Amino acid sequence: MSALDLIATATASDETFAGRVMMIMFKVAQNVAAEDPATANHSERIAYAGLVIRGEEKPQLVSAHVISANATIAAAIESDPAALGANVPDGDIEFALASIWDARSLAFAAA
């Protein structure tokens, strides 16, 4: 395992993985925008969704968070570093984004 392989995927000059993360960020943001207002941390989650929808989030940073927070994604990248994350299914990225949404929402709310 090499953190360099993970970094290369999150921040590579070939921004394909970060672009995929960005597109799926919009999907998750739309889902959050339509969620039940009784959802825990809803106001922070919706504020972060707005930030994403306005294009004010950095996909490469979110890509790094997705990779570091999800062992399945990290393992897929490590199994074929040259693929730069092309072997990571979109569903895994979406799951990881949904999993870290509260943490990112609360971090932005605290800023």
Short mmCIF file of N, CA, C and O in Angstrom, two decimals:
data_model
loop_
_atom_site.label_atom_id
_atom_site.label_comp_id
_atom_site.label_asym_id
_atom_site.label_seq_id
_atom_site.Cartn_x
_atom_site.Cartn_y
_atom_site.Cartn_z
N MET A 1 0.84 -1.18 0.00
CA MET A 1 0.00 0.00 0.00
C MET A 1 0.88 1.23 0.00
O MET A 1 1.84 1.33 0.72
N SER A 2 0.49 2.19 -0.79
CA SER A 2 1.23 3.44 -0.84
C SER A 2 0.25 4.60 -0.83
O SER A 2 -0.65 4.68 -1.68
N ALA A 3 0.44 5.49 0.11
CA ALA A 3 -0.38 6.70 0.14
C ALA A 3 -0.19 7.48 -1.16
O ALA A 3 -1.09 8.19 -1.59
N LEU A 4 0.97 7.33 -1.78
CA LEU A 4 1.22 8.02 -3.04
C LEU A 4 0.23 7.59 -4.13
O LEU A 4 -0.19 8.42 -4.94
N ASP A 5 -0.14 6.31 -4.15
CA ASP A 5 -1.13 5.84 -5.12
C ASP A 5 -2.48 6.49 -4.87
O ASP A 5 -3.20 6.86 -5.81
N LEU A 6 -2.83 6.63 -3.60
CA LEU A 6 -4.12 7.24 -3.25
C LEU A 6 -4.11 8.72 -3.58
O LEU A 6 -5.09 9.26 -4.11
N ILE A 7 -3.01 9.39 -3.29
CA ILE A 7 -2.87 10.82 -3.60
C ILE A 7 -2.93 11.04 -5.11
O ILE A 7 -3.59 11.96 -5.59
N ALA A 8 -2.25 10.18 -5.86
CA ALA A 8 -2.25 10.32 -7.31
C ALA A 8 -3.66 10.23 -7.88
O ALA A 8 -4.01 10.95 -8.81
N THR A 9 -4.48 9.38 -7.30
CA THR A 9 -5.86 9.25 -7.78
C THR A 9 -6.68 10.48 -7.43
O THR A 9 -7.44 10.99 -8.24
N ALA A 10 -6.54 10.98 -6.21
CA ALA A 10 -7.34 12.12 -5.77
C ALA A 10 -6.93 13.41 -6.47
O ALA A 10 -7.78 14.27 -6.71
N THR A 11 -5.64 13.55 -6.79
CA THR A 11 -5.16 14.84 -7.29
C THR A 11 -4.42 14.74 -8.61
O THR A 11 -3.69 15.66 -8.96
N ALA A 12 -4.58 13.68 -9.31
CA ALA A 12 -3.83 13.46 -10.56
C ALA A 12 -4.09 14.57 -11.57
O ALA A 12 -5.15 15.19 -11.58
N SER A 13 -3.11 14.79 -12.43
CA SER A 13 -3.30 15.77 -13.49
C SER A 13 -4.43 15.32 -14.42
O SER A 13 -5.09 16.13 -15.06
N ASP A 14 -4.65 14.00 -14.50
CA ASP A 14 -5.83 13.46 -15.17
C ASP A 14 -6.94 13.53 -14.12
O ASP A 14 -6.98 12.73 -13.19
N GLU A 15 -7.82 14.49 -14.23
CA GLU A 15 -8.81 14.76 -13.19
C GLU A 15 -10.08 13.93 -13.33
O GLU A 15 -11.13 14.31 -12.82
N THR A 16 -9.98 12.77 -13.97
CA THR A 16 -11.15 11.95 -14.21
C THR A 16 -11.82 11.51 -12.92
O THR A 16 -13.04 11.62 -12.78
N PHE A 17 -11.05 10.99 -11.95
CA PHE A 17 -11.65 10.53 -10.71
C PHE A 17 -12.31 11.69 -9.97
O PHE A 17 -13.46 11.58 -9.53
N ALA A 18 -11.63 12.82 -9.86
CA ALA A 18 -12.21 13.99 -9.19
C ALA A 18 -13.46 14.47 -9.94
O ALA A 18 -14.43 14.90 -9.32
N GLY A 19 -13.46 14.36 -11.26
CA GLY A 19 -14.65 14.73 -12.04
C GLY A 19 -15.82 13.80 -11.76
O GLY A 19 -16.97 14.25 -11.65
N ARG A 20 -15.52 12.51 -11.62
CA ARG A 20 -16.58 11.55 -11.27
C ARG A 20 -17.13 11.87 -9.89
O ARG A 20 -18.35 11.88 -9.67
N VAL A 21 -16.23 12.14 -8.95
CA VAL A 21 -16.67 12.50 -7.60
C VAL A 21 -17.54 13.75 -7.66
O VAL A 21 -18.59 13.82 -7.03
N MET A 22 -17.13 14.74 -8.46
CA MET A 22 -17.92 15.98 -8.57
C MET A 22 -19.33 15.69 -9.07
O MET A 22 -20.32 16.20 -8.51
N MET A 23 -19.45 14.89 -10.12
CA MET A 23 -20.78 14.60 -10.66
C MET A 23 -21.64 13.88 -9.62
O MET A 23 -22.83 14.20 -9.47
N ILE A 24 -21.06 12.96 -8.88
CA ILE A 24 -21.82 12.22 -7.88
C ILE A 24 -22.11 13.11 -6.67
O ILE A 24 -23.15 12.97 -6.03
N MET A 25 -21.23 14.09 -6.39
CA MET A 25 -21.51 15.08 -5.34
C MET A 25 -22.82 15.81 -5.65
O MET A 25 -23.63 16.05 -4.75
N PHE A 26 -23.02 16.17 -6.91
CA PHE A 26 -24.25 16.85 -7.29
C PHE A 26 -25.47 15.96 -7.05
O PHE A 26 -26.51 16.43 -6.59
N LYS A 27 -25.34 14.69 -7.36
CA LYS A 27 -26.44 13.74 -7.13
C LYS A 27 -26.77 13.65 -5.65
O LYS A 27 -27.94 13.72 -5.25
N VAL A 28 -25.74 13.50 -4.81
CA VAL A 28 -25.97 13.41 -3.37
C VAL A 28 -26.53 14.72 -2.85
O VAL A 28 -27.46 14.73 -2.02
N ALA A 29 -26.02 15.85 -3.33
CA ALA A 29 -26.53 17.15 -2.91
C ALA A 29 -28.02 17.29 -3.24
O ALA A 29 -28.80 17.81 -2.43
N GLN A 30 -28.41 16.82 -4.42
CA GLN A 30 -29.82 16.88 -4.81
C GLN A 30 -30.66 15.99 -3.89
O GLN A 30 -31.75 16.39 -3.47
N ASN A 31 -30.15 14.82 -3.55
CA ASN A 31 -30.87 13.95 -2.61
C ASN A 31 -31.03 14.61 -1.25
O ASN A 31 -32.09 14.52 -0.64
N VAL A 32 -29.99 15.27 -0.78
CA VAL A 32 -30.05 15.97 0.51
C VAL A 32 -31.06 17.12 0.43
O VAL A 32 -31.84 17.34 1.35
N ALA A 33 -31.07 17.83 -0.69
CA ALA A 33 -32.01 18.95 -0.85
C ALA A 33 -33.46 18.48 -0.77
O ALA A 33 -34.35 19.25 -0.38
N ALA A 34 -33.69 17.21 -1.11
CA ALA A 34 -35.05 16.67 -1.09
C ALA A 34 -35.35 15.83 0.15
O ALA A 34 -36.43 15.27 0.25
N GLU A 35 -34.41 15.77 1.09
CA GLU A 35 -34.60 14.89 2.25
C GLU A 35 -35.60 15.47 3.25
O GLU A 35 -35.93 16.66 3.22
N ASP A 36 -36.06 14.62 4.13
CA ASP A 36 -36.98 15.00 5.21
C ASP A 36 -36.30 16.04 6.10
O ASP A 36 -35.18 15.81 6.58
N PRO A 37 -36.96 17.16 6.34
CA PRO A 37 -36.37 18.18 7.20
C PRO A 37 -36.10 17.70 8.64
O PRO A 37 -35.32 18.33 9.36
N ALA A 38 -36.67 16.58 9.02
CA ALA A 38 -36.42 16.03 10.35
C ALA A 38 -35.12 15.22 10.42
O ALA A 38 -34.74 14.75 11.49
N THR A 39 -34.44 15.07 9.29
CA THR A 39 -33.17 14.35 9.27
C THR A 39 -32.17 15.06 10.19
O THR A 39 -32.10 16.29 10.20
N ALA A 40 -31.42 14.27 10.93
CA ALA A 40 -30.40 14.84 11.82
C ALA A 40 -29.45 15.74 11.03
O ALA A 40 -29.06 15.41 9.92
N ASN A 41 -29.13 16.89 11.61
CA ASN A 41 -28.21 17.87 11.01
C ASN A 41 -28.72 18.42 9.67
O ASN A 41 -27.92 18.82 8.82
N HIS A 42 -30.04 18.43 9.49
CA HIS A 42 -30.60 18.83 8.21
C HIS A 42 -30.16 20.22 7.78
O HIS A 42 -29.78 20.43 6.62
N SER A 43 -30.19 21.18 8.67
CA SER A 43 -29.85 22.55 8.25
C SER A 43 -28.40 22.64 7.78
O SER A 43 -28.10 23.30 6.78
N GLU A 44 -27.50 21.94 8.45
CA GLU A 44 -26.10 21.93 8.02
C GLU A 44 -25.94 21.15 6.72
O GLU A 44 -25.18 21.56 5.83
N ARG A 45 -26.66 20.04 6.61
CA ARG A 45 -26.59 19.21 5.41
C ARG A 45 -27.10 19.97 4.18
O ARG A 45 -26.51 19.91 3.10
N ILE A 46 -28.19 20.71 4.37
CA ILE A 46 -28.76 21.46 3.26
C ILE A 46 -27.87 22.65 2.88
O ILE A 46 -27.72 22.98 1.70
N ALA A 47 -27.25 23.26 3.88
CA ALA A 47 -26.33 24.37 3.59
C ALA A 47 -25.13 23.86 2.79
O ALA A 47 -24.69 24.50 1.82
N TYR A 48 -24.61 22.70 3.16
CA TYR A 48 -23.49 22.13 2.42
C TYR A 48 -23.93 21.71 1.03
O TYR A 48 -23.20 21.91 0.05
N ALA A 49 -25.13 21.16 0.90
CA ALA A 49 -25.66 20.80 -0.42
C ALA A 49 -25.70 22.04 -1.32
O ALA A 49 -25.33 21.96 -2.50
N GLY A 50 -26.12 23.15 -0.76
CA GLY A 50 -26.15 24.40 -1.53
C GLY A 50 -24.77 24.82 -1.98
O GLY A 50 -24.56 25.25 -3.12
N LEU A 51 -23.80 24.67 -1.10
CA LEU A 51 -22.41 25.00 -1.43
C LEU A 51 -21.94 24.14 -2.60
O LEU A 51 -21.32 24.64 -3.55
N VAL A 52 -22.26 22.85 -2.56
CA VAL A 52 -21.87 21.93 -3.64
C VAL A 52 -22.59 22.31 -4.93
O VAL A 52 -21.95 22.41 -5.99
N ILE A 53 -23.88 22.53 -4.86
CA ILE A 53 -24.66 22.85 -6.06
C ILE A 53 -24.19 24.15 -6.71
O ILE A 53 -24.18 24.28 -7.93
N ARG A 54 -23.74 25.11 -5.89
CA ARG A 54 -23.23 26.37 -6.44
C ARG A 54 -21.81 26.23 -7.00
O ARG A 54 -21.25 27.17 -7.54
N GLY A 55 -21.21 25.06 -6.85
CA GLY A 55 -19.87 24.83 -7.37
C GLY A 55 -18.76 25.40 -6.50
O GLY A 55 -17.66 25.65 -6.98
N GLU A 56 -19.04 25.57 -5.20
CA GLU A 56 -18.07 26.16 -4.30
C GLU A 56 -17.25 25.13 -3.52
O GLU A 56 -16.48 25.51 -2.64
N GLU A 57 -17.40 23.87 -3.84
CA GLU A 57 -16.62 22.81 -3.19
C GLU A 57 -15.49 22.41 -4.12
O GLU A 57 -15.55 22.61 -5.33
N LYS A 58 -14.43 21.84 -3.56
CA LYS A 58 -13.25 21.43 -4.33
C LYS A 58 -13.27 19.91 -4.52
O LYS A 58 -12.98 19.17 -3.58
N PRO A 59 -13.60 19.44 -5.72
CA PRO A 59 -13.72 18.00 -5.95
C PRO A 59 -12.46 17.20 -5.61
O PRO A 59 -12.56 16.07 -5.15
N GLN A 60 -11.28 17.76 -5.80
CA GLN A 60 -10.06 17.01 -5.47
C GLN A 60 -9.95 16.80 -3.97
O GLN A 60 -9.54 15.73 -3.53
N LEU A 61 -10.33 17.79 -3.17
CA LEU A 61 -10.32 17.60 -1.71
C LEU A 61 -11.35 16.56 -1.30
O LEU A 61 -11.07 15.72 -0.45
N VAL A 62 -12.52 16.64 -1.88
CA VAL A 62 -13.56 15.66 -1.56
C VAL A 62 -13.12 14.27 -2.01
O VAL A 62 -13.35 13.28 -1.31
N SER A 63 -12.44 14.19 -3.15
CA SER A 63 -11.92 12.90 -3.62
C SER A 63 -10.97 12.30 -2.60
O SER A 63 -11.04 11.10 -2.30
N ALA A 64 -10.08 13.12 -2.05
CA ALA A 64 -9.15 12.64 -1.04
C ALA A 64 -9.91 12.15 0.20
O ALA A 64 -9.57 11.12 0.78
N HIS A 65 -10.97 12.88 0.58
CA HIS A 65 -11.77 12.48 1.75
C HIS A 65 -12.49 11.16 1.46
O HIS A 65 -12.52 10.27 2.31
N VAL A 66 -13.06 11.04 0.27
CA VAL A 66 -13.75 9.81 -0.12
C VAL A 66 -12.80 8.62 -0.05
O VAL A 66 -13.14 7.57 0.51
N ILE A 67 -11.61 8.79 -0.59
CA ILE A 67 -10.63 7.70 -0.60
C ILE A 67 -10.18 7.36 0.81
O ILE A 67 -10.12 6.19 1.19
N SER A 68 -9.88 8.37 1.61
CA SER A 68 -9.37 8.11 2.96
C SER A 68 -10.42 7.57 3.90
O SER A 68 -10.10 6.88 4.87
N ALA A 69 -11.69 7.86 3.62
CA ALA A 69 -12.76 7.43 4.51
C ALA A 69 -13.37 6.08 4.14
O ALA A 69 -14.18 5.55 4.90
N ASN A 70 -12.99 5.54 3.00
CA ASN A 70 -13.62 4.30 2.54
C ASN A 70 -12.57 3.27 2.17
O ASN A 70 -11.90 3.40 1.13
N ALA A 71 -12.44 2.25 3.00
CA ALA A 71 -11.42 1.22 2.79
C ALA A 71 -11.62 0.44 1.49
O ALA A 71 -10.66 0.01 0.85
N THR A 72 -12.88 0.27 1.07
CA THR A 72 -13.15 -0.46 -0.18
C THR A 72 -12.60 0.31 -1.37
O THR A 72 -11.99 -0.28 -2.28
N ILE A 73 -12.82 1.61 -1.38
CA ILE A 73 -12.31 2.44 -2.47
C ILE A 73 -10.79 2.46 -2.45
O ILE A 73 -10.14 2.30 -3.49
N ALA A 74 -10.21 2.66 -1.27
CA ALA A 74 -8.75 2.66 -1.17
C ALA A 74 -8.16 1.34 -1.66
O ALA A 74 -7.16 1.33 -2.39
N ALA A 75 -8.78 0.23 -1.29
CA ALA A 75 -8.28 -1.08 -1.71
C ALA A 75 -8.37 -1.25 -3.23
O ALA A 75 -7.46 -1.81 -3.86
N ALA A 76 -9.44 -0.76 -3.82
CA ALA A 76 -9.58 -0.86 -5.28
C ALA A 76 -8.48 -0.06 -5.98
O ALA A 76 -7.88 -0.53 -6.94
N ILE A 77 -8.20 1.12 -5.48
CA ILE A 77 -7.13 1.95 -6.06
C ILE A 77 -5.78 1.28 -5.89
O ILE A 77 -4.98 1.21 -6.82
N GLU A 78 -5.55 0.75 -4.71
CA GLU A 78 -4.27 0.09 -4.43
C GLU A 78 -4.09 -1.18 -5.24
O GLU A 78 -2.96 -1.56 -5.54
N SER A 79 -5.19 -1.83 -5.63
CA SER A 79 -5.09 -3.05 -6.42
C SER A 79 -4.65 -2.78 -7.85
O SER A 79 -4.14 -3.67 -8.53
N ASP A 80 -4.87 -1.56 -8.33
CA ASP A 80 -4.48 -1.19 -9.70
C ASP A 80 -4.21 0.32 -9.75
O ASP A 80 -5.02 1.09 -10.28
N PRO A 81 -3.09 0.75 -9.20
CA PRO A 81 -2.80 2.18 -9.13
C PRO A 81 -2.82 2.90 -10.48
O PRO A 81 -3.23 4.06 -10.56
N ALA A 82 -2.43 2.21 -11.53
CA ALA A 82 -2.39 2.84 -12.86
C ALA A 82 -3.78 3.21 -13.36
O ALA A 82 -3.92 4.10 -14.21
N ALA A 83 -4.81 2.58 -12.83
CA ALA A 83 -6.19 2.88 -13.27
C ALA A 83 -6.67 4.21 -12.71
O ALA A 83 -7.69 4.74 -13.18
N LEU A 84 -5.98 4.77 -11.71
CA LEU A 84 -6.35 6.06 -11.12
C LEU A 84 -7.83 6.12 -10.72
O LEU A 84 -8.51 7.12 -10.90
N GLY A 85 -8.32 5.01 -10.17
CA GLY A 85 -9.68 4.97 -9.66
C GLY A 85 -10.74 4.61 -10.68
O GLY A 85 -11.93 4.54 -10.33
N ALA A 86 -10.36 4.34 -11.92
CA ALA A 86 -11.34 3.96 -12.94
C ALA A 86 -12.02 2.64 -12.58
O ALA A 86 -13.13 2.37 -13.06
N ASN A 87 -11.39 1.85 -11.73
CA ASN A 87 -11.95 0.56 -11.32
C ASN A 87 -12.85 0.68 -10.09
O ASN A 87 -13.34 -0.33 -9.59
N VAL A 88 -13.10 1.88 -9.62
CA VAL A 88 -13.99 2.11 -8.48
C VAL A 88 -15.40 2.36 -9.02
O VAL A 88 -15.61 3.30 -9.79
N PRO A 89 -16.37 1.54 -8.64
CA PRO A 89 -17.74 1.74 -9.13
C PRO A 89 -18.35 3.05 -8.61
O PRO A 89 -18.09 3.48 -7.48
N ASP A 90 -19.17 3.66 -9.44
CA ASP A 90 -19.85 4.89 -9.04
C ASP A 90 -20.66 4.70 -7.76
O ASP A 90 -20.73 5.60 -6.92
N GLY A 91 -21.26 3.53 -7.61
CA GLY A 91 -22.05 3.26 -6.41
C GLY A 91 -21.22 3.32 -5.14
O GLY A 91 -21.71 3.77 -4.09
N ASP A 92 -19.96 2.90 -5.23
CA ASP A 92 -19.08 2.99 -4.06
C ASP A 92 -18.76 4.44 -3.73
O ASP A 92 -18.71 4.83 -2.56
N ILE A 93 -18.55 5.24 -4.77
CA ILE A 93 -18.29 6.67 -4.55
C ILE A 93 -19.52 7.33 -3.92
O ILE A 93 -19.41 8.11 -2.97
N GLU A 94 -20.70 7.01 -4.45
CA GLU A 94 -21.93 7.60 -3.91
C GLU A 94 -22.13 7.20 -2.44
O GLU A 94 -22.48 8.04 -1.60
N PHE A 95 -21.89 5.95 -2.12
CA PHE A 95 -22.01 5.48 -0.74
C PHE A 95 -21.03 6.24 0.16
O PHE A 95 -21.40 6.69 1.25
N ALA A 96 -19.79 6.39 -0.30
CA ALA A 96 -18.79 7.09 0.50
C ALA A 96 -19.17 8.55 0.70
O ALA A 96 -19.03 9.09 1.81
N LEU A 97 -19.65 9.20 -0.35
CA LEU A 97 -20.07 10.60 -0.22
C LEU A 97 -21.21 10.75 0.79
O LEU A 97 -21.20 11.65 1.62
N ALA A 98 -22.19 9.86 0.69
CA ALA A 98 -23.31 9.92 1.64
C ALA A 98 -22.81 9.69 3.06
O ALA A 98 -23.31 10.31 4.01
N SER A 99 -21.79 8.84 3.20
CA SER A 99 -21.25 8.53 4.51
C SER A 99 -20.49 9.70 5.14
O SER A 99 -20.47 9.84 6.36
N ILE A 100 -19.86 10.52 4.32
CA ILE A 100 -19.07 11.64 4.86
C ILE A 100 -19.82 12.97 4.82
O ILE A 100 -19.30 13.98 5.27
N TRP A 101 -21.05 12.97 4.32
CA TRP A 101 -21.78 14.22 4.12
C TRP A 101 -21.96 14.99 5.44
O TRP A 101 -21.75 16.20 5.48
N ASP A 102 -22.32 14.31 6.51
CA ASP A 102 -22.50 15.00 7.79
C ASP A 102 -21.19 15.62 8.27
O ASP A 102 -21.17 16.76 8.73
N ALA A 103 -20.10 14.87 8.17
CA ALA A 103 -18.82 15.39 8.64
C ALA A 103 -18.44 16.64 7.86
O ALA A 103 -18.01 17.65 8.44
N ARG A 104 -18.61 16.62 6.56
CA ARG A 104 -18.26 17.80 5.74
C ARG A 104 -19.24 18.94 6.05
O ARG A 104 -18.82 20.09 6.16
N SER A 105 -20.51 18.62 6.19
CA SER A 105 -21.52 19.65 6.51
C SER A 105 -21.19 20.35 7.82
O SER A 105 -21.24 21.57 7.91
N LEU A 106 -20.89 19.56 8.83
CA LEU A 106 -20.61 20.13 10.14
C LEU A 106 -19.30 20.90 10.15
O LEU A 106 -19.18 21.92 10.83
N ALA A 107 -18.31 20.44 9.38
CA ALA A 107 -17.04 21.17 9.29
C ALA A 107 -17.24 22.54 8.64
O ALA A 107 -16.69 23.53 9.11
N PHE A 108 -18.06 22.60 7.59
CA PHE A 108 -18.31 23.88 6.94
C PHE A 108 -19.15 24.79 7.82
O PHE A 108 -18.95 25.99 7.86
N ALA A 109 -20.08 24.21 8.58
CA ALA A 109 -20.91 25.01 9.50
C ALA A 109 -20.07 25.63 10.59
O ALA A 109 -20.35 26.75 11.04
N ALA A 110 -19.02 24.92 11.01
CA ALA A 110 -18.16 25.41 12.09
C ALA A 110 -17.21 26.50 11.61
O ALA A 110 -16.67 27.25 12.42
N ALA A 111 -17.02 26.58 10.29
CA ALA A 111 -16.04 27.53 9.75
C ALA A 111 -16.52 28.96 9.78
O ALA A 111 -17.58 29.35 9.65
#
